[in-house]
mmCIF file of C-alpha atoms and ligand atoms in Angstrom:
data_model
loop_
_atom_site.group_PDB
_atom_site.id
_atom_site.type_symbol
_atom_site.label_atom_id
_atom_site.label_comp_id
_atom_site.label_asym_id
_atom_site.label_seq_id
_atom_site.Cartn_x
_atom_site.Cartn_y
_atom_site.Cartn_z
ATOM 1 C CA MET G 1 1.999 -22.103 -17.976
ATOM 2 C CA PRO G 2 3.973 -19.526 -19.985
ATOM 3 C CA THR G 3 2.563 -16.129 -19.069
ATOM 4 C CA ALA G 4 3.087 -12.692 -20.601
ATOM 5 C CA ALA G 5 4.652 -10.191 -18.213
ATOM 6 C CA TRP G 6 6.739 -7.023 -17.998
ATOM 7 C CA GLY G 7 9.715 -6.909 -15.705
ATOM 8 C CA ALA G 8 13.289 -5.823 -15.068
ATOM 9 C CA THR G 9 16.333 -7.944 -15.921
ATOM 10 C CA ALA G 10 18.937 -5.602 -14.383
ATOM 11 C CA PRO G 11 18.970 -2.411 -12.278
ATOM 12 C CA ASP G 12 19.207 -0.245 -15.397
ATOM 13 C CA SER G 13 17.103 -2.359 -17.793
ATOM 14 C CA GLY G 14 13.845 -0.541 -17.277
ATOM 15 C CA ILE G 15 10.631 -2.546 -17.440
ATOM 16 C CA ALA G 16 10.280 -4.576 -20.646
ATOM 17 C CA PRO G 17 8.272 -7.549 -21.962
ATOM 18 C CA LEU G 18 9.268 -11.045 -20.849
ATOM 19 C CA THR G 19 7.632 -14.422 -20.441
ATOM 20 C CA ILE G 20 7.339 -16.078 -17.033
ATOM 21 C CA GLU G 21 6.068 -19.467 -15.886
ATOM 22 C CA ARG G 22 3.024 -19.701 -13.638
ATOM 23 C CA ARG G 23 2.775 -23.021 -11.787
ATOM 24 C CA ALA G 24 0.156 -25.717 -12.443
ATOM 25 C CA LEU G 25 -2.588 -25.474 -9.826
ATOM 26 C CA ARG G 26 -2.038 -27.087 -6.458
ATOM 27 C CA ASP G 27 -5.161 -28.146 -4.534
ATOM 28 C CA GLU G 28 -5.502 -24.820 -2.699
ATOM 29 C CA ASP G 29 -4.562 -22.589 -5.639
ATOM 30 C CA VAL G 30 -6.597 -19.943 -7.400
ATOM 31 C CA ALA G 31 -5.581 -18.946 -10.963
ATOM 32 C CA ILE G 32 -6.395 -15.289 -11.608
ATOM 33 C CA ALA G 33 -6.559 -13.414 -14.923
ATOM 34 C CA ILE G 34 -5.219 -9.987 -13.938
ATOM 35 C CA THR G 35 -7.304 -7.034 -15.119
ATOM 36 C CA HIS G 36 -5.459 -4.209 -13.311
ATOM 37 C CA CYS G 37 -2.322 -3.588 -11.302
ATOM 38 C CA GLY G 38 -1.481 -0.473 -9.295
ATOM 39 C CA VAL G 39 2.023 0.983 -9.444
ATOM 40 C CA CYS G 40 3.692 1.235 -6.031
ATOM 41 C CA HIS G 41 6.972 2.953 -5.110
ATOM 42 C CA SER G 42 8.241 -0.461 -3.989
ATOM 43 C CA ASP G 43 7.908 -1.629 -7.609
ATOM 44 C CA LEU G 44 10.303 1.068 -8.741
ATOM 45 C CA HIS G 45 12.773 0.484 -5.885
ATOM 46 C CA THR G 46 12.787 -3.278 -6.463
ATOM 47 C CA ALA G 47 13.164 -2.984 -10.247
ATOM 48 C CA ARG G 48 16.219 -0.758 -9.736
ATOM 49 C CA ASN G 49 17.623 -2.757 -6.814
ATOM 50 C CA ASP G 50 17.582 0.323 -4.581
ATOM 51 C CA TRP G 51 17.332 -1.923 -1.510
ATOM 52 C CA GLY G 52 20.114 -4.263 -2.673
ATOM 53 C CA ARG G 53 18.109 -7.478 -2.532
ATOM 54 C CA THR G 54 16.467 -7.824 -5.949
ATOM 55 C CA ASN G 55 16.743 -11.164 -7.752
ATOM 56 C CA TYR G 56 16.463 -10.727 -11.525
ATOM 57 C CA PRO G 57 14.441 -11.075 -13.598
ATOM 58 C CA VAL G 58 11.745 -9.502 -11.434
ATOM 59 C CA VAL G 59 8.135 -8.736 -12.356
ATOM 60 C CA PRO G 60 6.838 -6.027 -9.981
ATOM 61 C CA GLY G 61 3.232 -5.352 -9.000
ATOM 62 C CA HIS G 62 1.417 -6.071 -5.724
ATOM 63 C CA GLU G 63 -1.798 -4.127 -6.151
ATOM 64 C CA ILE G 64 -3.629 -6.700 -8.219
ATOM 65 C CA THR G 65 -7.270 -7.075 -9.208
ATOM 66 C CA GLY G 66 -8.600 -9.736 -11.546
ATOM 67 C CA VAL G 67 -11.035 -12.494 -12.276
ATOM 68 C CA VAL G 68 -10.760 -16.135 -11.206
ATOM 69 C CA GLN G 69 -9.965 -18.375 -14.178
ATOM 70 C CA ALA G 70 -9.648 -21.752 -12.495
ATOM 71 C CA VAL G 71 -9.373 -23.233 -8.998
ATOM 72 C CA GLY G 72 -7.604 -26.231 -7.463
ATOM 73 C CA ALA G 73 -9.550 -29.259 -6.187
ATOM 74 C CA GLY G 74 -9.507 -28.085 -2.559
ATOM 75 C CA VAL G 75 -10.685 -24.504 -3.099
ATOM 76 C CA THR G 76 -14.046 -23.745 -1.477
ATOM 77 C CA LYS G 77 -14.361 -19.949 -1.304
ATOM 78 C CA PHE G 78 -13.772 -18.994 -4.943
ATOM 79 C CA ALA G 79 -15.077 -20.089 -8.332
ATOM 80 C CA PRO G 80 -14.266 -19.108 -11.924
ATOM 81 C CA GLY G 81 -15.662 -15.674 -12.721
ATOM 82 C CA ASP G 82 -15.280 -14.268 -9.185
ATOM 83 C CA ARG G 83 -13.784 -10.785 -8.850
ATOM 84 C CA VAL G 84 -10.705 -11.043 -6.659
ATOM 85 C CA ALA G 85 -7.583 -9.195 -5.527
ATOM 86 C CA VAL G 86 -4.056 -9.929 -4.369
ATOM 87 C CA GLY G 87 -1.893 -7.646 -2.237
ATOM 88 C CA THR G 88 1.692 -7.650 -1.032
ATOM 89 C CA VAL G 89 1.734 -11.035 0.730
ATOM 90 C CA ILE G 90 0.877 -14.356 -0.962
ATOM 91 C CA ASP G 91 1.935 -16.821 1.735
ATOM 92 C CA SER G 92 3.314 -17.070 5.270
ATOM 93 C CA CYS G 93 4.039 -19.813 7.817
ATOM 94 C CA ARG G 94 0.328 -19.953 8.803
ATOM 95 C CA HIS G 95 1.199 -21.205 12.343
ATOM 96 C CA CYS G 96 2.925 -18.421 14.269
ATOM 97 C CA ASP G 97 1.125 -16.041 16.595
ATOM 98 C CA ALA G 98 1.039 -13.287 13.951
ATOM 99 C CA CYS G 99 -0.354 -15.590 11.243
ATOM 100 C CA THR G 100 -3.046 -17.064 13.500
ATOM 101 C CA HIS G 101 -4.135 -13.545 14.461
ATOM 102 C CA GLY G 102 -4.522 -12.243 10.927
ATOM 103 C CA ASP G 103 -1.203 -10.388 10.925
ATOM 104 C CA GLU G 104 0.331 -12.446 8.124
ATOM 105 C CA GLN G 105 2.428 -9.458 7.075
ATOM 106 C CA TYR G 106 4.287 -9.773 10.386
ATOM 107 C CA CYS G 107 4.796 -13.566 10.150
ATOM 108 C CA SER G 108 7.597 -14.376 12.595
ATOM 109 C CA VAL G 109 9.251 -16.707 10.083
ATOM 110 C CA GLY G 110 8.900 -14.150 7.291
ATOM 111 C CA ASN G 111 6.060 -13.738 4.811
ATOM 112 C CA THR G 112 6.250 -14.553 1.107
ATOM 113 C CA GLY G 113 6.199 -11.379 -0.954
ATOM 114 C CA THR G 114 4.079 -11.229 -4.072
ATOM 115 C CA TYR G 115 7.233 -10.508 -6.057
ATOM 116 C CA ASN G 116 10.943 -10.904 -5.396
ATOM 117 C CA GLY G 117 10.020 -13.614 -2.871
ATOM 118 C CA LYS G 118 10.456 -17.370 -2.883
ATOM 119 C CA ASP G 119 7.649 -19.936 -3.101
ATOM 120 C CA ARG G 120 7.533 -21.865 0.185
ATOM 121 C CA ILE G 121 7.034 -25.235 -1.534
ATOM 122 C CA ASP G 122 9.219 -25.325 -4.641
ATOM 123 C CA GLY G 123 11.533 -22.384 -3.964
ATOM 124 C CA SER G 124 10.766 -20.717 -7.290
ATOM 125 C CA PRO G 125 10.898 -16.904 -7.414
ATOM 126 C CA THR G 126 7.562 -15.147 -6.975
ATOM 127 C CA GLN G 127 6.576 -12.732 -9.757
ATOM 128 C CA GLY G 128 4.066 -9.930 -9.414
ATOM 129 C CA GLY G 129 1.141 -8.322 -11.127
ATOM 130 C CA TYR G 130 2.680 -6.710 -14.215
ATOM 131 C CA SER G 131 1.528 -9.896 -15.922
ATOM 132 C CA ALA G 132 -1.481 -11.527 -17.536
ATOM 133 C CA ALA G 133 -2.150 -13.997 -14.736
ATOM 134 C CA ILE G 134 -1.076 -15.093 -11.271
ATOM 135 C CA VAL G 135 -1.548 -18.228 -9.170
ATOM 136 C CA VAL G 136 -2.132 -17.672 -5.436
ATOM 137 C CA ALA G 137 -3.126 -19.957 -2.546
ATOM 138 C CA GLU G 138 -6.754 -19.435 -1.494
ATOM 139 C CA PRO G 139 -6.098 -18.047 2.028
ATOM 140 C CA TYR G 140 -4.210 -15.103 0.490
ATOM 141 C CA VAL G 141 -6.830 -14.187 -2.134
ATOM 142 C CA LEU G 142 -9.189 -11.272 -1.360
ATOM 143 C CA ARG G 143 -12.693 -10.774 -2.669
ATOM 144 C CA VAL G 144 -13.549 -7.552 -4.526
ATOM 145 C CA PRO G 145 -17.084 -6.618 -3.428
ATOM 146 C CA ASP G 146 -19.731 -5.940 -6.062
ATOM 147 C CA GLY G 147 -19.787 -2.324 -7.079
ATOM 148 C CA LEU G 148 -16.090 -1.636 -6.505
ATOM 149 C CA ASP G 149 -14.415 -0.550 -9.732
ATOM 150 C CA MET G 150 -11.628 -3.010 -10.574
ATOM 151 C CA ALA G 151 -9.185 -0.306 -11.716
ATOM 152 C CA ALA G 152 -9.766 2.040 -8.794
ATOM 153 C CA ALA G 153 -9.736 -0.831 -6.285
ATOM 154 C CA ALA G 154 -6.197 -1.931 -7.223
ATOM 155 C CA PRO G 155 -4.248 0.634 -5.132
ATOM 156 C CA LEU G 156 -6.209 -0.406 -2.070
ATOM 157 C CA LEU G 157 -4.140 -3.592 -1.957
ATOM 158 C CA CYS G 158 -0.934 -1.839 -0.863
ATOM 159 C CA ALA G 159 -1.442 1.924 -0.452
ATOM 160 C CA GLY G 160 -4.876 1.297 1.034
ATOM 161 C CA ALA G 161 -3.833 -1.547 3.323
ATOM 162 C CA THR G 162 -0.860 0.498 4.564
ATOM 163 C CA THR G 163 -3.015 3.411 5.675
ATOM 164 C CA TRP G 164 -6.086 1.439 6.770
ATOM 165 C CA SER G 165 -4.329 -0.871 9.218
ATOM 166 C CA PRO G 166 -2.886 1.775 11.583
ATOM 167 C CA LEU G 167 -6.119 3.788 11.544
ATOM 168 C CA ARG G 168 -7.972 0.670 12.710
ATOM 169 C CA HIS G 169 -5.298 -0.523 15.128
ATOM 170 C CA PHE G 170 -5.235 2.846 16.879
ATOM 171 C CA LYS G 171 -9.037 2.988 16.873
ATOM 172 C CA VAL G 172 -9.515 6.134 14.820
ATOM 173 C CA GLY G 173 -13.191 7.027 14.692
ATOM 174 C CA PRO G 174 -15.723 9.694 15.646
ATOM 175 C CA GLY G 175 -14.113 12.188 18.001
ATOM 176 C CA THR G 176 -10.525 11.359 17.007
ATOM 177 C CA ARG G 177 -8.453 14.328 15.892
ATOM 178 C CA VAL G 178 -6.299 12.994 13.064
ATOM 179 C CA ALA G 179 -3.546 14.632 11.052
ATOM 180 C CA VAL G 180 -2.190 13.088 7.869
ATOM 181 C CA ILE G 181 1.264 14.215 6.714
ATOM 182 C CA GLY G 182 2.048 14.041 2.991
ATOM 183 C CA LEU G 183 -0.415 14.115 0.123
ATOM 184 C CA GLY G 184 0.569 11.234 -2.168
ATOM 185 C CA GLY G 185 -0.616 7.699 -2.872
ATOM 186 C CA LEU G 186 -0.734 6.860 0.842
ATOM 187 C CA GLY G 187 -1.692 10.262 2.233
ATOM 188 C CA HIS G 188 -4.700 10.813 0.010
ATOM 189 C CA LEU G 189 -6.138 7.479 1.156
ATOM 190 C CA GLY G 190 -5.293 8.289 4.767
ATOM 191 C CA VAL G 191 -7.460 11.405 4.489
ATOM 192 C CA LYS G 192 -10.337 9.565 2.806
ATOM 193 C CA PHE G 193 -10.296 6.636 5.250
ATOM 194 C CA ALA G 194 -9.982 8.742 8.415
ATOM 195 C CA LYS G 195 -12.813 10.974 7.204
ATOM 196 C CA ALA G 196 -15.051 7.995 6.346
ATOM 197 C CA LEU G 197 -14.298 6.511 9.782
ATOM 198 C CA GLY G 198 -15.756 9.664 11.326
ATOM 199 C CA ALA G 199 -12.607 11.439 12.505
ATOM 200 C CA HIS G 200 -11.814 15.140 12.228
ATOM 201 C CA VAL G 201 -9.049 15.180 9.624
ATOM 202 C CA THR G 202 -6.309 17.720 9.065
ATOM 203 C CA MET G 203 -3.968 17.406 6.099
ATOM 204 C CA ILE G 204 -0.418 18.561 6.770
ATOM 205 C CA THR G 205 1.499 19.518 3.665
ATOM 206 C CA GLY G 206 4.612 21.476 2.837
ATOM 207 C CA SER G 207 3.236 22.996 -0.348
ATOM 208 C CA PRO G 208 0.553 25.709 -0.488
ATOM 209 C CA GLY G 209 -0.357 24.346 -3.932
ATOM 210 C CA LYS G 210 -1.840 21.247 -2.318
ATOM 211 C CA VAL G 211 -4.312 23.007 -0.018
ATOM 212 C CA ALA G 212 -7.181 22.923 -2.522
ATOM 213 C CA ASP G 213 -6.437 19.281 -3.374
ATOM 214 C CA ALA G 214 -6.576 18.298 0.294
ATOM 215 C CA GLN G 215 -9.929 20.021 0.710
ATOM 216 C CA LYS G 216 -11.255 18.276 -2.393
ATOM 217 C CA LEU G 217 -10.314 14.930 -0.816
ATOM 218 C CA GLY G 218 -12.404 15.764 2.233
ATOM 219 C CA ALA G 219 -9.888 17.162 4.728
ATOM 220 C CA ASP G 220 -11.619 19.310 7.362
ATOM 221 C CA ALA G 221 -8.547 21.510 7.692
ATOM 222 C CA VAL G 222 -5.147 21.989 6.102
ATOM 223 C CA LEU G 223 -1.987 22.856 8.014
ATOM 224 C CA LEU G 224 1.059 24.173 6.176
ATOM 225 C CA SER G 225 4.175 22.702 7.767
ATOM 226 C CA SER G 226 6.179 25.682 6.494
ATOM 227 C CA ASP G 227 3.956 28.099 8.425
ATOM 228 C CA LYS G 228 5.718 28.299 11.804
ATOM 229 C CA ALA G 229 2.947 30.300 13.476
ATOM 230 C CA ALA G 230 0.245 27.887 12.318
ATOM 231 C CA MET G 231 2.306 24.895 13.471
ATOM 232 C CA ARG G 232 2.766 26.517 16.899
ATOM 233 C CA ALA G 233 -0.942 27.254 17.131
ATOM 234 C CA ALA G 234 -1.703 23.594 16.356
ATOM 235 C CA SER G 235 0.484 22.344 19.207
ATOM 236 C CA ARG G 236 -1.138 19.514 21.248
ATOM 237 C CA SER G 237 -4.206 19.421 19.054
ATOM 238 C CA PHE G 238 -4.103 15.871 17.617
ATOM 239 C CA ASP G 239 -4.666 12.370 18.967
ATOM 240 C CA PHE G 240 -3.164 10.559 16.006
ATOM 241 C CA VAL G 241 -0.735 11.599 13.288
ATOM 242 C CA LEU G 242 -0.313 9.390 10.225
ATOM 243 C CA ASP G 243 3.093 10.147 8.718
ATOM 244 C CA THR G 244 3.158 9.067 5.058
ATOM 245 C CA VAL G 245 6.249 11.022 3.983
ATOM 246 C CA PRO G 246 8.365 8.497 2.027
ATOM 247 C CA VAL G 247 11.783 10.082 2.548
ATOM 248 C CA ARG G 248 14.040 10.612 5.557
ATOM 249 C CA HIS G 249 12.770 13.441 7.742
ATOM 250 C CA ASP G 250 12.660 14.810 11.274
ATOM 251 C CA VAL G 251 9.443 13.887 13.113
ATOM 252 C CA ALA G 252 10.065 16.303 16.018
ATOM 253 C CA PRO G 253 7.991 19.187 14.566
ATOM 254 C CA TYR G 254 5.030 16.804 14.320
ATOM 255 C CA LEU G 255 5.420 15.411 17.831
ATOM 256 C CA TYR G 256 4.670 18.881 19.182
ATOM 257 C CA LEU G 257 1.279 18.561 17.495
ATOM 258 C CA LEU G 258 0.326 15.483 19.533
ATOM 259 C CA ASP G 259 -1.855 15.878 22.595
ATOM 260 C CA ARG G 260 -1.371 13.789 25.744
ATOM 261 C CA ASN G 261 -1.226 10.022 24.922
ATOM 262 C CA GLY G 262 -1.054 10.830 21.227
ATOM 263 C CA THR G 263 0.604 8.570 18.663
ATOM 264 C CA LEU G 264 2.587 9.338 15.549
ATOM 265 C CA CYS G 265 2.644 6.381 13.172
ATOM 266 C CA ILE G 266 5.221 6.162 10.379
ATOM 267 C CA VAL G 267 4.078 4.314 7.253
ATOM 268 C CA GLY G 268 6.218 5.878 4.523
ATOM 269 C CA MET G 269 9.799 6.395 5.677
ATOM 270 C CA ILE G 270 12.039 3.317 5.763
ATOM 271 C CA ASP G 271 15.311 4.879 6.772
ATOM 272 C CA MET G 272 17.412 6.081 9.665
ATOM 273 C CA MET G 273 15.561 8.731 11.635
ATOM 274 C CA PRO G 274 17.356 11.958 12.569
ATOM 275 C CA GLU G 275 18.103 12.279 16.296
ATOM 276 C CA LEU G 276 15.050 12.792 18.460
ATOM 277 C CA HIS G 277 14.921 14.460 21.863
ATOM 278 C CA THR G 278 13.099 12.038 24.166
ATOM 279 C CA GLY G 279 11.627 14.923 26.137
ATOM 280 C CA LEU G 280 9.104 15.107 23.324
ATOM 281 C CA LEU G 281 7.950 11.586 24.177
ATOM 282 C CA LEU G 282 7.976 11.937 27.955
ATOM 283 C CA GLY G 283 6.111 15.223 27.880
ATOM 284 C CA GLY G 284 2.640 13.875 27.341
ATOM 285 C CA ARG G 285 3.325 10.145 27.059
ATOM 286 C CA ARG G 286 3.572 10.504 23.307
ATOM 287 C CA ALA G 287 4.445 7.511 21.160
ATOM 288 C CA VAL G 288 6.213 7.072 17.839
ATOM 289 C CA THR G 289 5.408 3.843 16.074
ATOM 290 C CA GLY G 290 5.326 2.332 12.605
ATOM 291 C CA SER G 291 3.069 0.044 10.623
ATOM 292 C CA GLY G 292 3.473 -2.096 7.510
ATOM 293 C CA VAL G 293 0.616 -2.996 5.141
ATOM 294 C CA ALA G 294 -2.225 -5.091 6.605
ATOM 295 C CA GLY G 295 -3.108 -8.713 7.240
ATOM 296 C CA ILE G 296 -5.567 -10.650 5.100
ATOM 297 C CA PRO G 297 -8.674 -10.195 7.317
ATOM 298 C CA GLU G 298 -8.000 -6.482 7.735
ATOM 299 C CA THR G 299 -7.471 -6.045 3.990
ATOM 300 C CA GLN G 300 -10.805 -7.726 3.286
ATOM 301 C CA GLU G 301 -12.434 -5.501 5.913
ATOM 302 C CA MET G 302 -11.032 -2.447 4.095
ATOM 303 C CA LEU G 303 -12.321 -3.609 0.699
ATOM 304 C CA ASP G 304 -15.787 -4.203 2.168
ATOM 305 C CA PHE G 305 -15.686 -0.800 3.907
ATOM 306 C CA CYS G 306 -14.713 0.932 0.666
ATOM 307 C CA ALA G 307 -17.641 -0.671 -1.158
ATOM 308 C CA ALA G 308 -20.082 0.226 1.631
ATOM 309 C CA HIS G 309 -18.869 3.832 1.972
ATOM 310 C CA ASP G 310 -17.964 4.477 -1.655
ATOM 311 C CA VAL G 311 -14.352 5.287 -0.817
ATOM 312 C CA LEU G 312 -11.889 4.808 -3.655
ATOM 313 C CA PRO G 313 -8.372 5.925 -4.572
ATOM 314 C CA GLU G 314 -7.883 8.658 -7.168
ATOM 315 C CA ILE G 315 -6.169 6.992 -10.103
ATOM 316 C CA GLU G 316 -4.677 7.553 -13.527
ATOM 317 C CA VAL G 317 -5.018 4.492 -15.750
ATOM 318 C CA ILE G 318 -2.031 3.797 -18.005
ATOM 319 C CA ARG G 319 -1.063 1.308 -20.695
ATOM 320 C CA MET G 320 1.527 -1.369 -19.889
ATOM 321 C CA ASP G 321 4.021 0.216 -22.285
ATOM 322 C CA GLU G 322 3.785 3.538 -20.394
ATOM 323 C CA ILE G 323 5.255 2.043 -17.226
ATOM 324 C CA ASN G 324 8.781 3.432 -17.548
ATOM 325 C CA HIS G 325 7.420 6.922 -18.084
ATOM 326 C CA ALA G 326 5.094 6.391 -15.126
ATOM 327 C CA PHE G 327 8.092 5.527 -12.908
ATOM 328 C CA GLU G 328 9.757 8.805 -13.948
ATOM 329 C CA ARG G 329 6.616 10.751 -13.155
ATOM 330 C CA MET G 330 6.291 9.019 -9.772
ATOM 331 C CA GLU G 331 9.789 10.144 -8.869
ATOM 332 C CA ARG G 332 8.682 13.734 -9.520
ATOM 333 C CA ALA G 333 5.475 13.119 -7.511
ATOM 334 C CA ASP G 334 3.660 13.957 -10.754
ATOM 335 C CA VAL G 335 0.613 11.751 -10.221
ATOM 336 C CA LYS G 336 -2.743 12.259 -8.547
ATOM 337 C CA TYR G 337 -2.453 9.896 -6.797
ATOM 338 C CA ARG G 338 -1.792 6.414 -8.118
ATOM 339 C CA PHE G 339 -1.052 4.896 -11.516
ATOM 340 C CA VAL G 340 -2.984 1.757 -12.404
ATOM 341 C CA ILE G 341 -2.014 -0.407 -15.364
ATOM 342 C CA ASP G 342 -4.854 -1.665 -17.540
ATOM 343 C CA MET G 343 -3.720 -5.249 -18.188
ATOM 344 C CA ALA G 344 -5.844 -5.448 -21.324
ATOM 345 C CA THR G 345 -2.986 -3.438 -22.885
ATOM 346 C CA LEU G 346 -0.464 -6.228 -22.187
ATOM 347 C CA PRO G 347 0.458 -7.951 -25.449
ATOM 348 C CA PRO G 348 0.082 -11.773 -25.322
ATOM 349 C CA ALA G 349 3.162 -13.954 -24.650
HETATM 350 ZN ZN1 ZN M 1 3.443 -1.427 -2.342
HETATM 351 ZN ZN1 ZN M 2 3.706 -16.935 10.476
#
């Protein structure tokens, strides 16, 4: 099926209209008319080949919400008209220990990315949500609960999953003292989720200009990382630190903030880490770990939680033809806090 999309054809092409093929439905497939797609930093990096492994043309987008158009003969959980969502992973081996425990994102054979991946059956390149429609196997389709706004729900599929999973894995809840570093697409959801889970939440930011924003999002306290005295006073006062800073940085100043048995979890930085003195880990049995998106069951749990607790990302809805400008603004961190493309603005193929 020829399908209208916007994608990149070279590192410097920008995002422009193109037509892609969506496959005819296999038995387990769900065809989805995309209504909205969030704009993730990975979209920008992949479009520009910043990670050196982009296959062109590539259609980015892995924060997808939409409506079921048609289903294959073997589909039992979805029917035309259902409100659904697709995140960063659209297939995996389905047999390994990770897959059978709902950690499809950590599939030991390698998961199939929503874009810039390869279909496990016919080897065709996978293309993402900057398009009119997508075809996804039933086990990798999420349900959008009634009452969740389709535009605002979109960023939950990557930014949301990325912050939700570690909070759940490390059992953040009432009584947990949580700090969230970095107030962007990930950080603002980290604050909202941790707060809704019942934790005491401190936002750590480098810019005094963000203090009011953090309070508006529900943070109980704000700690300025540039304020040496305040950082010293906060020493050993957190159980869990969610580090959403997307660029290379030293985590040592934040390890001082962890109490005994505390954990710092990196979800933003994918880079070499500056040298770290291990005394910071030994002194208090502190741990540094990382976490990548969420599995299918956990992502569904997050969507259901968001509907039940009325937690949603802060978004700015854009037209499809504003995407290149949106990328530029993202690079300047000039967005509160996630762009979402309204797919009704996508011209037909
Ligand atoms: Zn993403
Ligand atoms: Zn697997």
